[in-house]
CSV table of C-alpha atoms in Angstrom, one decimal:
chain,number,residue,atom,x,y,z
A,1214,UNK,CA,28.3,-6.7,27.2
A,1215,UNK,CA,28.0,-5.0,24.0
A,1216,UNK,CA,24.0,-3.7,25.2
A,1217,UNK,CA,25.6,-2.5,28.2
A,1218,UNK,CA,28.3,-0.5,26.8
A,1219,UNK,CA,25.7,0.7,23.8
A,1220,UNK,CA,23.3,1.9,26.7
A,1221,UNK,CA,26.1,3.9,28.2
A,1222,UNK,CA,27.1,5.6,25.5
A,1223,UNK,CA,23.3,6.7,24.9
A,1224,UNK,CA,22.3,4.3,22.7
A,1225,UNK,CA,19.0,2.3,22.1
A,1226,UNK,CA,18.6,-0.5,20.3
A,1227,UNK,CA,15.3,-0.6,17.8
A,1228,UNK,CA,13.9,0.5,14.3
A,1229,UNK,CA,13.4,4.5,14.5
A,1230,UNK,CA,10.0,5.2,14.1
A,1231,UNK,CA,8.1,5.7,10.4
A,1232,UNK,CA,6.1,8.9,12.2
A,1233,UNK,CA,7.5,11.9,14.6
A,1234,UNK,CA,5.5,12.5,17.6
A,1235,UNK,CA,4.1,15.8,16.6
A,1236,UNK,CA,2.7,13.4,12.9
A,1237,UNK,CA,1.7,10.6,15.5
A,1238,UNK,CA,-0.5,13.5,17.5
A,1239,UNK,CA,-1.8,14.8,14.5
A,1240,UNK,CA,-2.6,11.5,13.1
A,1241,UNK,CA,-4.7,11.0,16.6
A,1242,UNK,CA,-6.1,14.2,16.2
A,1243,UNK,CA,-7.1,13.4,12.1
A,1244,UNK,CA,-8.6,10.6,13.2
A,1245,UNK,CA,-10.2,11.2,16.4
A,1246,UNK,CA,-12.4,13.9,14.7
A,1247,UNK,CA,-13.2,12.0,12.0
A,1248,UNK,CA,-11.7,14.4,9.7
A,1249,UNK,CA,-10.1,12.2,8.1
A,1250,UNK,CA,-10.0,8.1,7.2
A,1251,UNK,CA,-7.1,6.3,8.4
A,1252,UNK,CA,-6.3,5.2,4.4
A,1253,UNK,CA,-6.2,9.1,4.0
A,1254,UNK,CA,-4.0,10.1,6.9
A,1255,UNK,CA,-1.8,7.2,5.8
A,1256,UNK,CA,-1.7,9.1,2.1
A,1257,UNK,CA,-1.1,12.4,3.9
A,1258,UNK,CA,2.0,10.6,5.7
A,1259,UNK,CA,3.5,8.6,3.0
A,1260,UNK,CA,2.8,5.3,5.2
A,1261,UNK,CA,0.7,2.2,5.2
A,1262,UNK,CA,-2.2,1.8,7.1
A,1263,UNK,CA,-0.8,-0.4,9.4
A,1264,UNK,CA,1.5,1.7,10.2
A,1265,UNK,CA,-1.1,4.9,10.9
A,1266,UNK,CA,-2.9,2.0,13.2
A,1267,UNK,CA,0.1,1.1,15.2
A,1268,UNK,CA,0.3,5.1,16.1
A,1269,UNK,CA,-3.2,5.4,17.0
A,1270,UNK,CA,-3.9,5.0,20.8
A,1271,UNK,CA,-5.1,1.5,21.6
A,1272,UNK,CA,-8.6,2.7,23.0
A,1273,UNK,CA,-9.4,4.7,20.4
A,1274,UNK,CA,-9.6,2.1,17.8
A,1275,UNK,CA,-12.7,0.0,17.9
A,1276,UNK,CA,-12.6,-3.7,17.0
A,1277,UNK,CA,-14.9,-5.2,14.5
A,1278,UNK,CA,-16.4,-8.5,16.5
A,1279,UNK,CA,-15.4,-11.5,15.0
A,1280,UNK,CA,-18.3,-12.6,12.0
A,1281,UNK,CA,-20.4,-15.8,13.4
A,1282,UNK,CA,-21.1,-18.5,11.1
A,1283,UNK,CA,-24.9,-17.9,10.0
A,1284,UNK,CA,-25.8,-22.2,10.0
A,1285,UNK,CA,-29.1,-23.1,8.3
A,1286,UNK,CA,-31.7,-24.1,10.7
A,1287,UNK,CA,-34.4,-26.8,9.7
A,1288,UNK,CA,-37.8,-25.3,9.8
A,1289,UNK,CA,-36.7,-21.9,9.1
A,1290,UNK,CA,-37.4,-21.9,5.3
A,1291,UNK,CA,-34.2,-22.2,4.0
A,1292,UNK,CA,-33.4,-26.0,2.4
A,1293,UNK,CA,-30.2,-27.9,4.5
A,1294,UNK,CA,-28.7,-31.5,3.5
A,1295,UNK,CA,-29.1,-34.5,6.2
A,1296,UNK,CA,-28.2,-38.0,4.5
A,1297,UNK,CA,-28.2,-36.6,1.0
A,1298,UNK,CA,-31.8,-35.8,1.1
A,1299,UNK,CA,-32.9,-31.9,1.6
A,1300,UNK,CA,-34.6,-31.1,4.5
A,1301,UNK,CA,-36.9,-28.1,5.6
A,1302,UNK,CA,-40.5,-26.9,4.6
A,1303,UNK,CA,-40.6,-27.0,0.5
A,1304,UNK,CA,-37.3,-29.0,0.1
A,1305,UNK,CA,-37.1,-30.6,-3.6
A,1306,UNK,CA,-34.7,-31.4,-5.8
A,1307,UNK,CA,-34.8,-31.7,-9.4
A,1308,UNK,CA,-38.8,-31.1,-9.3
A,1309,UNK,CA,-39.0,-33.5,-6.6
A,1310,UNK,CA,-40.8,-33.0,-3.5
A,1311,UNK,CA,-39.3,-34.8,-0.7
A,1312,UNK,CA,-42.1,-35.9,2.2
A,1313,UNK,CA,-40.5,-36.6,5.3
């Protein structure tokens, strides 16, 4: 009831925000030529990155992919652990060289 009678008398519920759309376009257009790095347009602003990134158009920000784990292989040089012996061409421990 209270929404309703908000909405009719023009108002809208929300946080304002932190960037006008004429700072929002420029923002785009900052970052979109590469002028400028997002921490700097945030500087030039008086904002957070975060909040320059929720500004920027969703297309024009490219996603880093996600990092894969890099898992030791046996037989490609570098030493792994099965059983508490190391494995792998030229494993040793302690001057040891293990024979498998």
């Amino acid at each position: 009831m209270r929404l309703a009678s908000a909405r009719a008398r023009g108002r809208v519920g929300g946080r304002r925000p932190k960037l006008t759309a004429g700072q929002a376009a420029l923002a785009q257009q900052l970052y979109d030529t590469r002028d400028k790095t997002v921490q700097q347009i945030a500087d030039l602003f008086g904002v957070p990155r975060s909040t320059v990134y929720g500004h920027l158009k969703g297309d024009t920000v490219p996603r880093r992919p996600k990092k894969t784990l890099d898992r030791a292989q046996p037989g490609q040089g570098r030493s792994s652990v099965c059983h508490g012996r190391p494995t792998g061409p030229g494993a040793w421990v302690a001057g040891v060289i293990w024979s498998a």
